[in-house]
């Protein structure tokens, strides 16, 4: 199994603990084998009506050895616990690291519940194997060797008979393993489904409620719950069939030993004490035989779980640094798309032959219907995905030749869907620049029009927001996200429909502040507000993955194309309003004059 | 106030157990009642295995060794061996039944608990979810139910059978030799003392383990949800550091449990050895003095006793061993019961009636509400919406617009005042009979994993494909859906990954329309839809709004101009009301907002201290 070698790498890293554990186990096994001999001597002593003082000495030895055994077995358990848990810790860290490296395509394909279950439950299962079954495996193999050797020294024939019976246990277990393995992996699959349904139902609880679909959800949950139940019952059935057989075989072995041993004693070829020691050893073998079963099932479970965990750890991110990728220190902010094609599915391009140049300091507005590829352009620029063909240049560097982290460091983004962390407002704003001073944080918040509401929060900038903190409205979240991007003081600023949930009043203020900020940086914005669009240095109108018009407001208006028609329609809608506002203003002025006159 | 206070998390996260063990036990036992037949079978098989387990050492020592082997009785040996085989076979059959029965009962218990918790979650109020951490909830339903596992049922049965074996062993021992039995009992108080000492240690250690793993899950969840932000802002290293911390805490909790367990095991083993030593010494003394009868009988008795003393420790060891699993099972059970114990704040009252087909009259009478009752978000709101009227709610962020809608949908109950639908008090009608006639498009769109077709059909499960497509066409979603790789059968990921926000909004719009609702609520439904599509929809909307009562929240005032009436809301109060023209003429907040939207931003120079100063 390929993953065993992967797991071994983790074990080898803790080799000193491992060696120490083996030494402890070796010693405990020896003591365990020695103690029954002392027991045999006790019986012999009593049977031959020997010396009571010798008996006392034997008992003292037994207790003393048990004490030493206790200390050693504590050490071996502790070492093993430390080492298995440390491996769980490391594997889980590695899984987390790998999850973080993945490109967005990975998260679109994999659901969160599955990922979480792999990084928690499955990893735990690997740990449980190392911490229990694996320790048992070592103990068992030492015990088997030691005990069998001791048995052979007592009586070869009886040993062979006992071992023949014991081997039946192994046969039944290998059969058991073969049968239970598919059932176990099936059940894990059902369990993961169950988790995803649960996850979705809780995340979407508002929609479930709003549509009164509680019964439908309950039915949806029934399916994986039922399937999981059935596969677990199947596993229980297999266990109940195979495991008690070991008990039966063990019992029969005792019967045979007693029968043959009894005959030998009657014939005078063996002492009762020897039979006692021998049957003690045979019993000691029973435990390993049973354990081999447990180890086997544990291994089966671990194997399935481990494979799933390593699938994550070894998932290659689709987007990654080239070995000789350069660090981008300074940036002018020159962006160029050259014949860029892209599709999540290569057969179906979402962007077709995009050619685009944005000069440093320019503000570009992207315009076009839903699904025309505006957000995709931004995702490609951020290198969340790599282009299918063509290339994207920043300051004449192909972005695939730049270290991803250094590229992203220069881009401040406010995305459509804002995620805030379960941290304080301060930490959320300084998310891209953790060492920012509170002065700068407040400044960014002020520009984003967030300062005013933040200071009104119970703990101001230290208020915890997010899932376990205070809920903010969509507009408030957007403003925090804007502050977060602004604090980076990025050379390239990307605003992906970033003010859609902000009310007009606030939006106006933000726009005002932003217009100053845009001056020294390259800005790409996706927006629906015509007033913002009109001020852009360049407007790019997209449809169906292609750029259909490009130019500034005046040029595009003169062209009388798609932009012109769109602008006309929107302008019509606005004209009425603007006139009304004008009328309103006049009215206000008149009133003002009236009151002023009245007052004098 | 636009935020809600999570003043009291509904579910505790501390390691201490608050529910008495007995309560958890009895509650779990209630779930077992449908399996009485299996339980009886299991109990019977446990009794049989216990008897056979105890009989074996007796037969081995007192019968086989003393009476036949040491005395050379071959015929007797043959007979007793056959009996011995019979005992082994009986033991085997009983064991098989016991194991299967336990699996069956245990899994059925889990199945029912999961089903019940899920159903209960569907009942709980929004305020519960506002205050709960999703990762923690999931972990309770999955990891915790799994932890109850068969541990509870088999643990329980094991305890019963151990106690049975213990008593039977003691009885048999006394029947053989009273003095020797009494001496063997000396170590019992010591074992009890050890068990008590370890009791609380186990408890704390296991509780801690469960809490810590749930923290790991939450952190994972947060990272995956925020992966775009983490990658955009290149914070991978810090996220890693935070994760390592919770992971390390989990490691430490596990290590602590290992330590407790690792000390306990050898201590018990030592006790066993001391007990054995006492029996051997005293038994040897008695035997040497001839107090155990002829030497053949004495040896048999001693062998039997040595076996029994071993068996005696077996159950005690098991008891504490299973005590651990039961402890963690109980801890897990408690965490699940905590969810089940949360009473839904909003439920159908007993006299609730099914509301007939709604005409669509909505009345708010002096409604006051706050997510935290101490901080009202809505102050004494009253209004009346006539059937088929279209009303737009306008106002700054956090004014209380969405809250009005949430109250109307009865996601929350107002603290004061009442809401009437067609003259029915909303609290007196069955929630689902009412919500079935609502069509809602919420600000935060949520799509389920599955096809686009499934998602639109979520509004009305019995709708035909044609109806789904018709709804999509009506809202202007048809075109982009057709362009997707598999059209309507395109699978969308969790939360609708792969679609833009605008596309998701269109789909949820279609989903609401498919229901043909009596009341349609659009909460910022078109905020992220591009102007093209917006124009397209607006035409369709006019038709759609005509036949039903509609409430629209929109920041874009162009969307609300056509409403029959506009309510301007500020700081939880309706401050203006009227048609677009009325309100503009009035010259209040509305006209100011309206003007603002079309005003050009003017430039001012603002720079950061770390930027270049001007």
XYZ file of C-alpha atoms in Angstrom, chain A residues 32 39 42-43 45-47 49-52 55-56 59 62-63 66-67 69-71 73-74 77-78 81-82 85-86 88-90 92-94 96-97 99-104 107-108 110-113 115-116 119-121 124-125 188 191 194-195 197-218 220-222 225-226 228-229 232-233 236-237 239-241 243-245 247-248 251-252 254-255 258-259 261-263 265-266 272 275-276 344-345 348 367-372 374-375 379 382 384 404-406 408-409 411-413 415-423 427 430-434 439-440 443-444 447 453 456-458 466-476 479 481 484-489 497 500-506 508 511-513 515-517 519-521 527-529 531 534-535 541-544 548 562-563 566 569-570 573-574 576-578 580-581 584-585 587-588 591, chain B residues 1-6 13 35 60 64-65 68-70 72-74 77-78 81 84-85 88-89 92 95-96 99-100 103-105 107-108 110-112 114-115 118-126 129-135 137-138 141-143 145-146 150 213 215-240 242-244 247-248 250-251 254-255 258-259 261-263 265-266 269-270 273-274 277-278 280-285 287-288 295 298-299 302-303 306-307 375 395-398 401 406 411-412 431-432 435-436 438-440 442-449 457-461 480 483-486 493-495 497-504 506 508 511-512 515 524 526-533 535 538 555-558 561 580-581 583-589 591-614:
452
model
C 5.262 -11.268 31.034
C 3.402 -19.400 39.095
C 4.400 -21.941 43.296
C 2.239 -24.924 42.354
C 6.213 -25.949 45.823
C 2.745 -26.503 47.240
C 2.303 -29.898 45.574
C 4.727 -29.577 50.388
C 7.912 -27.550 50.222
C 9.254 -24.686 52.219
C 6.886 -21.827 53.107
C 6.819 -19.625 48.692
C 7.076 -16.162 50.252
C 5.366 -14.282 45.766
C 5.924 -12.003 41.321
C 4.785 -8.730 42.888
C 4.678 -6.754 38.235
C 5.739 -3.402 39.694
C 6.245 -4.213 34.487
C 3.874 -1.395 35.447
C 6.520 1.294 35.183
C 4.313 -0.347 30.409
C 3.453 3.205 31.461
C 2.189 3.710 26.523
C 3.167 7.275 27.105
C 0.706 8.127 22.899
C 3.104 10.985 22.407
C -0.611 12.014 18.670
C 2.344 13.971 17.396
C -1.773 13.126 14.016
C -0.760 16.684 14.781
C 1.734 16.727 11.937
C -3.299 17.432 10.241
C -0.980 20.410 9.866
C 0.158 19.060 6.530
C -4.216 22.124 6.446
C -1.154 23.452 4.645
C -5.739 22.850 1.715
C -4.453 26.390 1.888
C -2.263 25.958 -1.161
C -5.057 24.703 -3.370
C -6.380 26.881 -6.123
C -10.022 27.885 -6.170
C -12.768 24.215 -3.618
C -15.349 24.387 -6.365
C -14.641 19.502 -3.241
C -17.211 20.187 -0.604
C -16.291 21.564 2.753
C -17.858 18.791 4.803
C -12.557 18.226 3.548
C -13.246 18.746 7.217
C -8.751 16.504 8.269
C -10.463 15.612 11.550
C -12.149 12.211 11.809
C -7.928 10.796 14.160
C -8.477 7.287 12.894
C -17.353 6.191 5.476
C -21.051 9.262 6.613
C -24.494 12.714 5.754
C -22.100 15.414 6.899
C -26.237 17.287 3.735
C -26.123 18.468 7.312
C -23.644 21.163 6.498
C -25.690 22.482 3.643
C -28.911 22.360 5.517
C -27.471 24.421 8.350
C -25.738 26.942 6.099
C -28.878 27.348 4.056
C -31.269 27.280 6.973
C -32.705 30.684 6.068
C -33.745 29.504 2.639
C -35.100 26.255 4.038
C -37.270 28.229 6.430
C -38.332 30.839 3.961
C -39.539 28.163 1.584
C -41.073 26.030 4.328
C -39.012 23.095 3.098
C -38.206 21.532 6.459
C -39.876 18.271 5.497
C -37.989 18.117 2.244
C -34.697 18.603 4.100
C -35.622 15.919 6.570
C -32.941 14.529 2.119
C -31.166 13.677 5.360
C -32.981 10.349 5.620
C -28.623 8.433 7.404
C -30.376 5.256 6.328
C -25.019 4.712 6.850
C -27.151 2.788 9.311
C -23.010 -0.212 9.924
C -25.457 -3.041 10.592
C -21.943 -5.504 12.916
C -23.263 -8.690 11.347
C -18.214 -8.880 13.321
C -20.759 -10.995 15.167
C -20.157 -13.852 12.753
C -15.172 -12.598 16.187
C -16.872 -15.148 18.497
C -15.341 -17.913 16.387
C -13.343 -17.475 21.311
C -14.631 -20.876 20.316
C -11.795 -22.673 24.146
C -11.358 -25.799 22.076
C -7.814 -25.305 26.065
C -9.874 -28.502 25.921
C -6.137 -30.260 29.066
C -7.001 -33.575 27.466
C -1.770 -32.784 29.134
C -4.076 -34.724 31.444
C -3.211 -37.968 29.697
C 0.150 -36.448 33.724
C -1.761 -39.656 34.279
C 0.734 -30.448 36.949
C 0.663 -28.132 32.418
C -0.224 -24.995 34.380
C -12.982 26.061 -16.166
C -13.703 23.299 -18.584
C -16.034 25.546 -23.053
C -19.205 46.278 -17.915
C -21.316 43.493 -19.278
C -24.126 41.094 -18.512
C -24.008 38.476 -15.794
C -21.774 35.618 -16.876
C -19.946 37.616 -19.522
C -15.875 40.119 -15.887
C -15.158 38.365 -12.605
C -9.690 35.783 -10.982
C -5.145 37.289 -9.120
C -6.684 31.992 -8.771
C 2.096 33.980 -6.451
C 2.354 35.506 -3.007
C 4.369 38.470 -4.233
C -1.116 38.985 -4.705
C 0.616 41.243 -2.195
C -3.225 43.623 -5.470
C -5.905 44.855 -3.100
C -9.200 43.175 -3.770
C -14.644 40.746 -3.898
C -18.303 40.196 -4.539
C -18.810 37.800 -1.713
C -17.183 39.116 1.391
C -15.904 36.847 4.052
C -14.931 38.270 7.397
C -13.072 36.266 9.984
C -14.161 35.524 13.461
C -11.827 38.137 14.854
C -7.778 42.332 12.919
C -5.496 44.662 9.030
C -5.921 41.179 7.607
C -3.640 41.904 4.671
C -1.153 43.836 6.787
C -1.134 42.417 10.297
C -3.773 54.941 13.234
C -3.581 53.558 9.719
C -7.620 56.027 8.513
C -8.538 53.231 6.108
C -12.017 56.442 3.934
C -20.367 52.578 12.660
C -20.584 52.593 17.754
C -19.993 48.833 18.163
C -19.828 47.633 21.774
C -18.117 36.911 12.265
C -19.743 33.667 13.140
C -19.171 33.767 16.859
C -19.243 37.531 17.181
C -21.474 40.341 16.091
C -23.399 40.146 12.854
C -22.894 43.045 10.507
C -25.172 44.044 7.679
C -24.111 43.492 4.081
C -23.192 47.152 3.659
C -21.138 47.221 6.826
C -17.135 48.741 3.970
C -13.692 44.789 3.176
C -9.138 45.978 4.379
C -8.092 46.392 0.748
C -7.217 50.062 1.143
C -4.928 49.448 4.079
C -2.665 47.433 1.815
C -2.004 50.589 -0.183
C -19.023 45.053 -7.483
C -23.637 46.826 -4.235
C -24.943 46.356 -0.708
C -24.108 49.819 0.472
C -26.895 52.337 0.524
C -26.720 55.324 -1.786
C -25.758 57.709 0.935
C -22.751 55.688 1.998
C -21.589 58.356 -2.416
C -16.959 56.995 -4.079
C -15.820 60.422 -3.058
C -13.024 59.002 -0.957
C -11.775 58.837 -6.359
C -8.812 60.357 -4.573
C -7.285 56.989 -3.850
C -5.154 58.397 -8.590
C -1.869 56.675 -7.930
C -2.851 53.155 -8.675
C -19.708 48.126 -11.227
C -23.202 48.854 -12.348
C -23.308 52.509 -11.503
C -21.792 57.637 -12.702
C -18.448 57.484 -16.810
C -15.415 58.661 -14.891
C -17.813 46.248 -22.419
C -17.932 42.491 -22.359
C -20.359 39.956 -23.665
C -20.162 36.203 -23.766
C -17.024 43.909 -27.611
C -23.853 48.631 -27.131
C -22.490 51.031 -24.525
C -27.134 50.944 -22.408
C -31.612 53.588 -21.264
C -30.069 54.267 -17.910
C -34.256 56.510 -16.066
C -32.056 59.070 -14.401
C -36.542 62.139 -14.632
C -34.941 61.802 -11.244
C -32.399 64.487 -11.874
C -37.055 66.109 -9.836
C -33.995 66.765 -7.731
C -36.581 70.037 -5.266
C -33.492 72.192 -4.957
C -38.114 74.594 -3.956
C -35.714 74.433 -1.058
C -38.299 78.183 1.052
C -28.444 49.182 14.725
C -27.534 46.777 11.996
C -25.843 44.127 14.124
C -27.076 41.483 16.439
C -25.559 40.721 19.755
C -24.481 37.211 20.406
C -18.427 24.983 25.021
C -35.680 -2.706 20.770
C -10.625 -27.053 35.082
C -10.347 -31.980 35.841
C -7.160 -31.448 37.823
C -9.494 -36.882 37.437
C -5.944 -35.984 36.423
C -4.251 -36.048 39.807
C -5.642 -40.835 37.369
C -9.340 -41.315 36.436
C -9.222 -41.591 32.611
C -11.660 -37.261 32.316
C -13.251 -38.291 28.998
C -13.953 -33.127 28.540
C -16.235 -28.894 28.670
C -16.650 -28.876 24.879
C -17.429 -23.824 24.929
C -19.998 -24.262 22.166
C -19.804 -19.291 21.332
C -21.463 -14.534 22.133
C -22.559 -14.359 18.513
C -22.455 -9.121 19.450
C -25.010 -8.876 16.707
C -24.514 -3.763 17.004
C -28.137 -3.659 16.000
C -29.280 -1.788 19.094
C -26.673 1.578 15.435
C -30.433 1.956 15.667
C -27.505 6.416 16.588
C -29.772 6.437 13.604
C -32.662 7.681 15.661
C -29.253 11.736 14.226
C -32.705 11.789 12.746
C -31.648 16.953 12.403
C -35.406 17.321 12.658
C -34.946 19.475 15.729
C -32.463 21.727 13.960
C -35.117 22.280 11.324
C -37.407 23.572 14.048
C -35.029 25.888 15.861
C -35.375 29.623 15.518
C -33.066 31.940 13.643
C -28.378 29.911 14.425
C -27.355 33.556 14.778
C -25.632 32.668 17.992
C -24.300 29.222 17.131
C -21.161 28.229 15.397
C -21.934 26.033 12.407
C -18.775 23.944 12.805
C -23.226 22.150 15.390
C -21.998 19.831 12.672
C -24.400 15.814 15.034
C -21.613 13.817 13.366
C -18.601 13.341 15.640
C -23.202 10.819 17.725
C -20.394 8.677 16.414
C -21.944 1.347 20.212
C -11.334 18.577 18.427
C -12.163 23.804 17.921
C -10.037 22.200 15.241
C -13.143 21.625 13.125
C -14.278 25.229 13.520
C -10.907 26.585 12.511
C -10.870 24.369 9.453
C -14.312 25.510 8.525
C -13.402 29.155 8.848
C -10.305 28.753 6.744
C -12.082 26.937 3.968
C -14.879 29.501 3.878
C -12.392 32.345 3.825
C -9.843 30.741 1.539
C -10.286 33.415 -1.126
C -9.490 36.153 1.382
C -6.565 34.264 2.841
C -5.041 33.725 -0.569
C -5.789 37.216 -1.835
C -4.244 38.828 1.200
C -1.436 36.231 1.343
C -2.135 35.336 4.942
C -1.489 31.610 4.567
C 1.343 31.629 7.086
C -0.706 33.256 9.795
C -3.679 31.000 9.186
C -1.277 28.100 9.481
C -3.494 29.792 14.174
C -4.383 26.329 13.043
C -1.235 24.919 14.578
C -4.158 21.610 16.709
C -1.469 21.696 19.385
C -5.878 19.159 20.738
C -2.611 17.215 20.824
C -4.984 13.765 23.794
C -1.640 13.349 25.487
C -2.980 9.022 27.365
C -1.129 9.841 30.551
C -4.939 5.994 31.026
C -1.305 4.901 31.026
C -1.033 5.296 34.797
C -3.586 0.402 33.621
C -0.333 -0.597 35.420
C -2.228 -4.701 37.117
C -0.119 -4.300 40.254
C -0.610 -9.196 41.247
C -0.789 -8.327 44.944
C 0.160 -13.102 45.842
C -2.095 -12.974 48.872
C -1.079 -17.955 46.865
C 0.544 -17.214 50.209
C -2.506 -17.829 52.314
C -3.625 -20.755 50.179
C -0.140 -22.246 50.350
C -0.115 -21.803 54.111
C -2.451 -26.272 52.106
C 0.811 -26.910 53.903
C -3.169 -32.385 48.354
C -5.808 -28.394 47.549
C -4.049 -27.948 44.191
C -5.751 -23.169 44.439
C -5.775 -23.320 40.620
C -5.990 -18.241 40.981
C -8.188 -18.227 37.887
C -31.637 47.201 21.978
C -33.473 53.705 3.967
C -29.859 53.648 5.030
C -27.967 50.459 5.895
C -29.023 49.155 9.275
C -35.663 47.177 6.481
C -37.804 38.828 8.896
C -38.302 34.246 11.560
C -38.481 36.213 14.790
C -46.046 28.844 10.096
C -45.704 26.526 7.171
C -44.665 30.449 4.432
C -45.852 28.145 1.652
C -44.566 33.417 0.415
C -41.895 33.928 -2.191
C -38.676 35.324 -0.809
C -32.965 37.131 0.318
C -29.994 39.415 0.257
C -27.599 36.540 0.809
C -28.363 34.019 -1.865
C -27.878 30.417 -0.933
C -28.001 27.643 -3.457
C -27.898 23.964 -2.670
C -25.523 21.539 -4.285
C -37.506 23.663 -8.336
C -36.732 24.010 -4.656
C -39.506 26.580 -4.672
C -42.069 24.044 -5.793
C -41.133 20.412 -5.869
C -26.956 32.218 -19.222
C -24.842 28.682 -22.010
C -23.530 26.577 -19.108
C -21.875 23.250 -19.963
C -24.903 21.116 -19.147
C -21.206 23.265 -5.918
C -21.840 24.062 -2.329
C -23.093 27.620 -1.953
C -19.597 27.978 -6.373
C -18.799 28.628 -9.995
C -21.630 31.101 -10.524
C -21.362 34.840 -10.097
C -23.382 36.567 -7.413
C -25.659 38.052 -10.037
C -26.310 34.642 -11.559
C -27.085 33.218 -8.163
C -31.282 35.347 -10.769
C -33.005 32.470 -6.455
C -36.927 29.920 -7.406
C -39.202 32.354 -5.593
C -44.042 29.259 -6.249
C -31.978 43.387 -2.400
C -31.303 42.465 -7.851
C -28.382 44.240 -6.203
C -25.732 42.296 -8.063
C -27.480 41.915 -11.357
C -25.930 43.834 -14.196
C -27.811 46.710 -15.796
C -28.647 44.677 -18.903
C -30.331 41.939 -17.051
C -33.586 46.157 -17.434
C -37.726 45.113 -14.642
C -30.697 50.403 -2.607
C -31.085 51.304 -6.211
C -33.839 53.830 -6.136
C -34.525 53.355 -9.820
C -39.789 54.255 -8.255
C -42.126 58.464 -5.536
C -43.473 61.809 -6.659
C -41.769 61.910 -1.511
C -39.650 63.918 -3.893
C -41.983 66.832 -3.507
C -41.827 66.482 0.252
C -38.077 67.026 0.169
C -37.087 64.720 3.008
C -34.625 61.880 3.352
C -35.277 63.044 -2.054
C -31.855 63.431 -0.518
C -31.057 59.763 -1.089
C -32.410 59.991 -4.585
C -30.339 62.987 -5.422
C -27.248 61.395 -3.960
C -27.460 58.407 -6.226
C -27.001 60.433 -9.357
C -24.570 62.957 -8.053
C -20.998 62.851 -9.230
C -18.361 62.161 -6.629
C -15.922 64.999 -6.240
C -12.268 64.446 -5.640
C -10.529 65.179 -2.437
C -6.996 64.256 -1.714
C -6.576 61.658 0.966
C -3.396 59.686 1.506
C -2.149 57.195 4.018
C 0.638 57.999 6.396
C 2.644 55.152 4.924
C 1.973 56.418 1.424
C 3.631 59.436 -0.017
C 2.620 62.514 1.896
C 1.379 65.412 -0.105
